[in-house]
PDB file of C-alpha atoms in Angstrom:
ATOM      1  CA  GLU A1185     154.902   5.986 139.236  1.00 94.00           C
ATOM      2  CA  VAL A1186     156.653   5.357 136.158  1.00 96.00           C
ATOM      3  CA  GLN A1187     155.177   5.538 132.887  1.00 98.00           C
ATOM      4  CA  LEU A1188     156.552   3.963 129.665  1.00 98.00           C
ATOM      5  CA  VAL A1189     154.049   5.007 126.462  1.00 98.00           C
ATOM      6  CA  GLU A1190     154.877   3.533 123.235  1.00 98.00           C
ATOM      7  CA  SER A1191     153.869   4.843 119.947  1.00 97.00           C
ATOM      8  CA  GLY A1192     154.914   3.892 116.288  1.00 97.00           C
ATOM      9  CA  GLY A1193     153.309   0.656 115.743  1.00 95.00           C
ATOM     10  CA  GLY A1194     151.504  -0.114 112.898  1.00 97.00           C
ATOM     11  CA  LEU A1195     150.919  -2.063 109.200  1.00 98.00           C
ATOM     12  CA  VAL A1196     154.588  -2.659 107.101  1.00 98.00           C
ATOM     13  CA  LYS A1197     155.567  -4.622 104.445  1.00 98.00           C
ATOM     14  CA  PRO A1198     158.211  -7.103 104.203  1.00 98.00           C
ATOM     15  CA  GLY A1199     161.055  -5.184 103.893  1.00 98.00           C
ATOM     16  CA  GLY A1200     160.534  -1.984 105.199  1.00 98.00           C
ATOM     17  CA  SER A1201     161.080  -0.126 108.197  1.00 98.00           C
ATOM     18  CA  VAL A1202     159.602   1.820 111.271  1.00 98.00           C
ATOM     19  CA  ARG A1203     160.496   3.440 114.913  1.00 98.00           C
ATOM     20  CA  LEU A1204     159.016   3.184 117.543  1.00 98.00           C
ATOM     21  CA  SER A1205     159.071   5.788 120.356  1.00 98.00           C
ATOM     22  CA  CYS A1206     158.599   5.436 123.984  1.00 98.00           C
ATOM     23  CA  SER A1207     157.397   8.273 126.252  1.00 98.00           C
ATOM     24  CA  ALA A1208     158.992   7.687 129.648  1.00 98.00           C
ATOM     25  CA  SER A1209     157.850   9.716 133.177  1.00 97.00           C
ATOM     26  CA  GLY A1210     158.263   9.011 136.438  1.00 96.00           C
ATOM     27  CA  LEU A1211     162.074   7.755 136.786  1.00 94.00           C
ATOM     28  CA  SER A1212     165.175   9.133 136.544  1.00 93.00           C
ATOM     29  CA  PHE A1213     165.375   8.142 132.635  1.00 96.00           C
ATOM     30  CA  SER A1214     168.933   9.243 131.991  1.00 95.00           C
ATOM     31  CA  HIS A1215     170.376   6.801 134.686  1.00 95.00           C
ATOM     32  CA  ASP A1216     168.465   3.582 133.788  1.00 95.00           C
ATOM     33  CA  TRP A1217     168.932   0.876 131.243  1.00 95.00           C
ATOM     34  CA  MET A1218     166.106   0.570 128.964  1.00 96.00           C
ATOM     35  CA  SER A1219     164.981  -2.571 126.924  1.00 97.00           C
ATOM     36  CA  TRP A1220     162.807  -3.713 124.065  1.00 98.00           C
ATOM     37  CA  VAL A1221     160.970  -6.787 124.681  1.00 98.00           C
ATOM     38  CA  ARG A1222     158.243  -7.846 122.018  1.00 98.00           C
ATOM     39  CA  GLN A1223     155.415 -10.976 122.006  1.00 98.00           C
ATOM     40  CA  ALA A1224     154.254 -12.729 118.825  1.00 98.00           C
ATOM     41  CA  PRO A1225     150.906 -13.309 118.340  1.00 97.00           C
ATOM     42  CA  GLY A1226     150.343 -16.106 120.895  1.00 95.00           C
ATOM     43  CA  GLU A1227     153.779 -16.794 121.775  1.00 97.00           C
ATOM     44  CA  GLY A1228     156.077 -15.752 124.741  1.00 97.00           C
ATOM     45  CA  LEU A1229     158.544 -12.925 125.473  1.00 98.00           C
ATOM     46  CA  GLU A1230     161.540 -12.121 123.652  1.00 98.00           C
ATOM     47  CA  ASN A1231     163.526  -9.228 124.826  1.00 96.00           C
ATOM     48  CA  VAL A1232     164.708  -7.751 121.448  1.00 97.00           C
ATOM     49  CA  GLY A1233     167.700  -5.888 123.018  1.00 96.00           C
ATOM     50  CA  HIS A1234     169.115  -2.592 125.315  1.00 95.00           C
ATOM     51  CA  ILE A1235     170.453   0.268 125.803  1.00 96.00           C
ATOM     52  CA  THR A1236     172.461   1.070 128.543  1.00 94.00           C
ATOM     53  CA  ASN A1237     172.722   4.076 130.472  1.00 94.00           C
ATOM     54  CA  LYS A1238     175.837   5.284 129.110  1.00 94.00           C
ATOM     55  CA  GLY A1239     174.000   4.763 125.519  1.00 95.00           C
ATOM     56  CA  ALA A1240     175.939   1.204 124.516  1.00 95.00           C
ATOM     57  CA  THR A1241     173.616  -1.134 123.121  1.00 96.00           C
ATOM     58  CA  ASP A1242     173.062  -5.415 122.641  1.00 95.00           C
ATOM     59  CA  TYR A1243     170.480  -6.920 120.270  1.00 97.00           C
ATOM     60  CA  ALA A1244     169.136 -10.798 120.459  1.00 96.00           C
ATOM     61  CA  ALA A1245     170.448 -12.657 117.444  1.00 97.00           C
ATOM     62  CA  PRO A1246     167.185 -12.554 115.309  1.00 97.00           C
ATOM     63  CA  VAL A1247     167.276  -8.774 115.676  1.00 98.00           C
ATOM     64  CA  LYS A1248     171.074  -7.970 115.399  1.00 97.00           C
ATOM     65  CA  GLY A1249     172.178  -5.624 112.357  1.00 98.00           C
ATOM     66  CA  ARG A1250     168.358  -4.835 111.514  1.00 98.00           C
ATOM     67  CA  PHE A1251     167.103  -2.997 114.847  1.00 98.00           C
ATOM     68  CA  THR A1252     169.107  -0.243 116.528  1.00 98.00           C
ATOM     69  CA  ILE A1253     168.105   0.947 119.609  1.00 98.00           C
ATOM     70  CA  SER A1254     168.531   4.475 121.122  1.00 98.00           C
ATOM     71  CA  ARG A1255     167.503   7.041 123.690  1.00 98.00           C
ATOM     72  CA  ASP A1256     167.360  10.750 124.033  1.00 98.00           C
ATOM     73  CA  ASP A1257     167.859  11.670 127.502  1.00 97.00           C
ATOM     74  CA  SER A1258     166.763  15.267 126.909  1.00 97.00           C
ATOM     75  CA  LYS A1259     163.338  14.014 126.180  1.00 97.00           C
ATOM     76  CA  ASP A1260     162.920  11.111 128.024  1.00 98.00           C
ATOM     77  CA  MET A1261     162.455   9.404 124.706  1.00 98.00           C
ATOM     78  CA  LEU A1262     163.864   5.851 123.747  1.00 98.00           C
ATOM     79  CA  TYR A1263     163.505   4.613 120.005  1.00 98.00           C
ATOM     80  CA  LEU A1264     163.604   1.078 118.210  1.00 98.00           C
ATOM     81  CA  GLN A1265     164.117   1.913 114.723  1.00 98.00           C
ATOM     82  CA  MET A1266     163.317  -1.680 112.797  1.00 98.00           C
ATOM     83  CA  SER A1267     164.697  -2.174 109.134  1.00 98.00           C
ATOM     84  CA  SER A1268     164.492  -5.119 106.520  1.00 98.00           C
ATOM     85  CA  LEU A1269     161.544  -6.400 108.590  1.00 98.00           C
ATOM     86  CA  LYS A1270     160.326  -9.680 108.135  1.00 98.00           C
ATOM     87  CA  ILE A1271     156.672 -11.368 108.916  1.00 98.00           C
ATOM     88  CA  GLU A1272     157.946 -13.050 112.213  1.00 98.00           C
ATOM     89  CA  ASP A1273     158.691  -9.521 113.642  1.00 98.00           C
ATOM     90  CA  THR A1274     154.971  -9.400 113.698  1.00 98.00           C
ATOM     91  CA  ALA A1275     154.623  -8.816 117.760  1.00 98.00           C
ATOM     92  CA  VAL A1276     153.449  -6.411 120.329  1.00 98.00           C
ATOM     93  CA  TYR A1277     156.396  -4.210 121.372  1.00 98.00           C
ATOM     94  CA  TYR A1278     157.012  -3.346 125.062  1.00 98.00           C
ATOM     95  CA  CYS A1279     158.921  -0.459 126.260  1.00 98.00           C
ATOM     96  CA  THR A1280     160.517  -1.623 129.338  1.00 98.00           C
ATOM     97  CA  ARG A1281     162.931  -0.696 131.999  1.00 97.00           C
ATOM     98  CA  GLY A1282     165.993  -2.728 133.223  1.00 94.00           C
ATOM     99  CA  SER A1283     166.755  -3.206 136.675  1.00 92.00           C
ATOM    100  CA  GLY A1284     169.364  -5.305 139.145  1.00 86.00           C
ATOM    101  CA  ARG A1285     172.486  -5.169 140.688  1.00 77.00           C
ATOM    102  CA  GLY A1286     174.825  -8.178 138.838  1.00 76.00           C
ATOM    103  CA  PRO A1287     174.680  -9.042 135.243  1.00 77.00           C
ATOM    104  CA  LEU A1288     172.201  -7.966 132.970  1.00 89.00           C
ATOM    105  CA  TYR A1289     168.857  -6.927 134.515  1.00 92.00           C
ATOM    106  CA  HIS A1290     165.287  -7.902 134.845  1.00 95.00           C
ATOM    107  CA  PHE A1291     161.984  -5.896 133.768  1.00 96.00           C
ATOM    108  CA  ASP A1292     159.989  -3.576 136.686  1.00 96.00           C
ATOM    109  CA  SER A1293     158.266  -1.683 134.395  1.00 97.00           C
ATOM    110  CA  TRP A1294     156.334  -1.861 131.095  1.00 98.00           C
ATOM    111  CA  GLY A1295     154.433   0.184 128.497  1.00 98.00           C
ATOM    112  CA  GLN A1296     151.449  -0.952 127.545  1.00 98.00           C
ATOM    113  CA  GLY A1297     152.644  -2.390 124.106  1.00 98.00           C
ATOM    114  CA  THR A1298     152.421  -0.962 120.435  1.00 98.00           C
ATOM    115  CA  VAL A1299     151.516  -3.489 117.737  1.00 98.00           C
ATOM    116  CA  VAL A1300     153.606  -3.616 114.641  1.00 98.00           C
ATOM    117  CA  THR A1301     152.216  -6.241 111.984  1.00 98.00           C
ATOM    118  CA  VAL A1302     154.685  -7.132 108.877  1.00 98.00           C
ATOM    119  CA  SER A1303     152.270  -8.241 105.990  1.00 97.00           C
ATOM    120  CA  PRO A1304     152.372  -8.167 102.490  1.00 95.00           C
TER     121      PRO A1304
ATOM    122  CA  GLU B1452     171.753 -19.671 125.437  1.00 96.00           C
ATOM    123  CA  ILE B1453     170.092 -20.663 128.526  1.00 97.00           C
ATOM    124  CA  VAL B1454     167.122 -21.617 128.296  1.00 98.00           C
ATOM    125  CA  LEU B1455     164.407 -22.577 130.844  1.00 98.00           C
ATOM    126  CA  THR B1456     161.757 -24.760 131.105  1.00 98.00           C
ATOM    127  CA  GLN B1457     158.454 -24.038 132.497  1.00 98.00           C
ATOM    128  CA  SER B1458     155.870 -26.701 134.173  1.00 97.00           C
ATOM    129  CA  PRO B1459     153.438 -27.628 134.097  1.00 97.00           C
ATOM    130  CA  ALA B1460     151.907 -25.635 130.598  1.00 98.00           C
ATOM    131  CA  THR B1461     148.641 -25.527 132.243  1.00 98.00           C
ATOM    132  CA  LEU B1462     147.492 -25.411 135.693  1.00 98.00           C
ATOM    133  CA  SER B1463     143.631 -26.009 136.320  1.00 97.00           C
ATOM    134  CA  LEU B1464     143.071 -24.833 139.972  1.00 97.00           C
ATOM    135  CA  SER B1465     140.001 -23.567 142.278  1.00 97.00           C
ATOM    136  CA  PRO B1466     139.672 -19.974 144.123  1.00 97.00           C
ATOM    137  CA  GLY B1467     141.494 -20.665 147.486  1.00 97.00           C
ATOM    138  CA  GLU B1468     143.869 -23.138 145.913  1.00 97.00           C
ATOM    139  CA  ARG B1469     147.648 -23.248 146.542  1.00 98.00           C
ATOM    140  CA  ALA B1470     149.475 -22.929 143.077  1.00 98.00           C
ATOM    141  CA  THR B1471     152.757 -24.668 142.520  1.00 98.00           C
ATOM    142  CA  LEU B1472     154.427 -23.073 138.828  1.00 98.00           C
ATOM    143  CA  SER B1473     158.090 -24.437 138.418  1.00 98.00           C
ATOM    144  CA  CYS B1474     160.809 -22.903 136.290  1.00 98.00           C
ATOM    145  CA  ARG B1475     164.038 -25.074 134.853  1.00 98.00           C
ATOM    146  CA  ALA B1476     167.538 -23.345 133.660  1.00 98.00           C
ATOM    147  CA  SER B1477     169.661 -25.535 131.472  1.00 98.00           C
ATOM    148  CA  GLN B1478     172.333 -24.060 133.238  1.00 98.00           C
ATOM    149  CA  SER B1479     173.366 -22.263 136.480  1.00 98.00           C
ATOM    150  CA  VAL B1480     171.958 -19.072 137.070  1.00 97.00           C
ATOM    151  CA  SER B1481     172.549 -18.054 140.434  1.00 96.00           C
ATOM    152  CA  SER B1482     169.752 -16.252 141.831  1.00 97.00           C
ATOM    153  CA  TYR B1483     169.019 -13.935 139.258  1.00 97.00           C
ATOM    154  CA  LEU B1484     165.606 -15.623 138.441  1.00 98.00           C
ATOM    155  CA  ALA B1485     162.600 -13.163 137.886  1.00 98.00           C
ATOM    156  CA  TRP B1486     158.830 -14.005 137.556  1.00 98.00           C
ATOM    157  CA  TYR B1487     156.473 -12.181 135.884  1.00 98.00           C
ATOM    158  CA  GLN B1488     152.216 -12.179 135.697  1.00 98.00           C
ATOM    159  CA  GLN B1489     150.518 -11.772 131.914  1.00 98.00           C
ATOM    160  CA  LYS B1490     146.619 -11.068 132.109  1.00 98.00           C
ATOM    161  CA  PRO B1491     144.942 -11.489 128.392  1.00 95.00           C
ATOM    162  CA  GLY B1492     145.298  -7.918 126.572  1.00 95.00           C
ATOM    163  CA  GLN B1493     147.898  -6.620 129.287  1.00 97.00           C
ATOM    164  CA  ALA B1494     151.590  -6.000 129.715  1.00 98.00           C
ATOM    165  CA  PRO B1495     153.605  -8.598 131.659  1.00 98.00           C
ATOM    166  CA  ARG B1496     154.049  -7.344 135.411  1.00 98.00           C
ATOM    167  CA  LEU B1497     156.895  -8.012 137.714  1.00 98.00           C
ATOM    168  CA  LEU B1498     156.251 -10.173 140.314  1.00 98.00           C
ATOM    169  CA  ILE B1499     159.323 -11.925 142.256  1.00 98.00           C
ATOM    170  CA  TYR B1500     163.442 -11.029 141.259  1.00 98.00           C
ATOM    171  CA  ASP B1501     166.111 -12.477 142.187  1.00 97.00           C
ATOM    172  CA  ALA B1502     164.167 -15.595 142.983  1.00 98.00           C
ATOM    173  CA  SER B1503     162.763 -14.861 146.198  1.00 98.00           C
ATOM    174  CA  ASN B1504     162.303 -10.658 146.323  1.00 98.00           C
ATOM    175  CA  ARG B1505     159.010  -9.662 146.083  1.00 98.00           C
ATOM    176  CA  ALA B1506     158.401  -6.683 143.407  1.00 97.00           C
ATOM    177  CA  THR B1507     156.659  -3.381 144.908  1.00 96.00           C
ATOM    178  CA  GLY B1508     153.058  -3.655 145.196  1.00 96.00           C
ATOM    179  CA  ILE B1509     152.923  -7.153 144.957  1.00 98.00           C
ATOM    180  CA  PRO B1510     150.998  -9.378 147.505  1.00 98.00           C
ATOM    181  CA  ALA B1511     152.475 -11.700 150.109  1.00 98.00           C
ATOM    182  CA  ARG B1512     150.819 -14.544 148.927  1.00 98.00           C
ATOM    183  CA  PHE B1513     153.168 -14.748 145.754  1.00 98.00           C
ATOM    184  CA  SER B1514     156.517 -16.399 146.934  1.00 98.00           C
ATOM    185  CA  GLY B1515     159.807 -17.413 144.791  1.00 98.00           C
ATOM    186  CA  SER B1516     162.119 -19.565 145.786  1.00 98.00           C
ATOM    187  CA  GLY B1517     165.394 -21.455 144.546  1.00 98.00           C
ATOM    188  CA  SER B1518     168.941 -20.953 143.244  1.00 98.00           C
ATOM    189  CA  GLY B1519     170.945 -22.453 140.579  1.00 98.00           C
ATOM    190  CA  THR B1520     168.899 -24.256 137.845  1.00 98.00           C
ATOM    191  CA  ASP B1521     165.850 -24.820 139.915  1.00 98.00           C
ATOM    192  CA  PHE B1522     163.196 -22.608 140.981  1.00 98.00           C
ATOM    193  CA  THR B1523     159.569 -22.508 142.355  1.00 98.00           C
ATOM    194  CA  LEU B1524     156.484 -19.861 142.304  1.00 98.00           C
ATOM    195  CA  THR B1525     154.101 -20.448 144.928  1.00 98.00           C
ATOM    196  CA  ILE B1526     150.725 -18.515 145.175  1.00 98.00           C
ATOM    197  CA  SER B1527     149.628 -19.645 148.784  1.00 98.00           C
ATOM    198  CA  SER B1528     145.572 -19.320 148.240  1.00 97.00           C
ATOM    199  CA  LEU B1529     144.091 -18.093 144.755  1.00 98.00           C
ATOM    200  CA  GLU B1530     142.230 -15.188 144.303  1.00 97.00           C
ATOM    201  CA  THR B1531     140.257 -14.626 141.576  1.00 97.00           C
ATOM    202  CA  GLU B1532     142.693 -12.298 139.536  1.00 97.00           C
ATOM    203  CA  ASP B1533     145.767 -14.669 139.940  1.00 98.00           C
ATOM    204  CA  PHE B1534     144.451 -16.674 136.744  1.00 96.00           C
ATOM    205  CA  ALA B1535     146.588 -15.442 134.273  1.00 98.00           C
ATOM    206  CA  VAL B1536     150.238 -16.915 132.450  1.00 98.00           C
ATOM    207  CA  TYR B1537     153.407 -16.495 134.719  1.00 98.00           C
ATOM    208  CA  TYR B1538     157.002 -16.535 133.012  1.00 98.00           C
ATOM    209  CA  CYS B1539     160.296 -16.907 134.421  1.00 98.00           C
ATOM    210  CA  GLN B1540     163.515 -14.785 133.374  1.00 98.00           C
ATOM    211  CA  GLN B1541     167.052 -15.388 134.057  1.00 97.00           C
ATOM    212  CA  ARG B1542     169.573 -12.242 133.484  1.00 96.00           C
ATOM    213  CA  SER B1543     172.469 -14.515 134.453  1.00 96.00           C
ATOM    214  CA  ASN B1544     173.699 -14.344 130.810  1.00 94.00           C
ATOM    215  CA  TRP B1545     173.292 -12.531 127.502  1.00 92.00           C
ATOM    216  CA  PRO B1546     170.992 -13.213 125.795  1.00 94.00           C
ATOM    217  CA  LEU B1547     168.252 -13.076 128.255  1.00 96.00           C
ATOM    218  CA  THR B1548     165.516 -15.532 128.046  1.00 97.00           C
ATOM    219  CA  PHE B1549     161.876 -16.057 129.084  1.00 98.00           C
ATOM    220  CA  GLY B1550     160.716 -19.463 130.006  1.00 98.00           C
ATOM    221  CA  PRO B1551     157.756 -20.717 127.429  1.00 98.00           C
ATOM    222  CA  GLY B1552     154.871 -19.760 130.446  1.00 98.00           C
ATOM    223  CA  THR B1553     152.595 -21.736 132.709  1.00 98.00           C
ATOM    224  CA  LYS B1554     148.845 -20.954 132.255  1.00 98.00           C
ATOM    225  CA  VAL B1555     147.168 -21.265 135.470  1.00 98.00           C
ATOM    226  CA  ASP B1556     143.039 -21.477 134.713  1.00 96.00           C
ATOM    227  CA  ILE B1557     139.921 -21.894 136.791  1.00 93.00           C
ATOM    228  CA  LYS B1558     139.269 -25.363 137.326  1.00 92.00           C
TER     229      LYS B1558
END
């Protein structure tokens, strides 16, 4: 069974930084594309970005240049470094696994989420 | 960016009834369309991928259809645990995008 467990969320001031972690088990982590999806309070889902199994990354426009996704395959860990945080980055952040043949991916496994609140 | 529109925004039905949810894309996404279910306080769960394939462990009462720009999620007979928010998501083009969701609530 795939398990994804996020940690590192909390209260951060605008302009601040925080690093989220995701511990993965039950999957061939080094072979998988991994992604972060966020959900602002009362809102829908937004893909933040992904990292391929080869370490290439891509990001959604609202976070590009501020967020960095990385991975440590030796520890089955995924990270999201968030910098220059804005109030609108307040959300639940989900660690997800990307799956599917062909272009890009859908999200077949999700963590329980970690809350990041950006407030003065 | 491909915009996904879901309708209706809210669907009020009784247990045992059939639910039909729609997702329309602003341009063709071929069959690269997935559906997710989200209950309050929980992470989303993948139901359907590539328009019509049920994910592992998903009951047969959930089915998906469509291609190109128009897609449908059907729940043949609603169970109590099916009352939730449903999102569609395309993986045809970057950035990946989700629809705004359809809430299925108890009438």
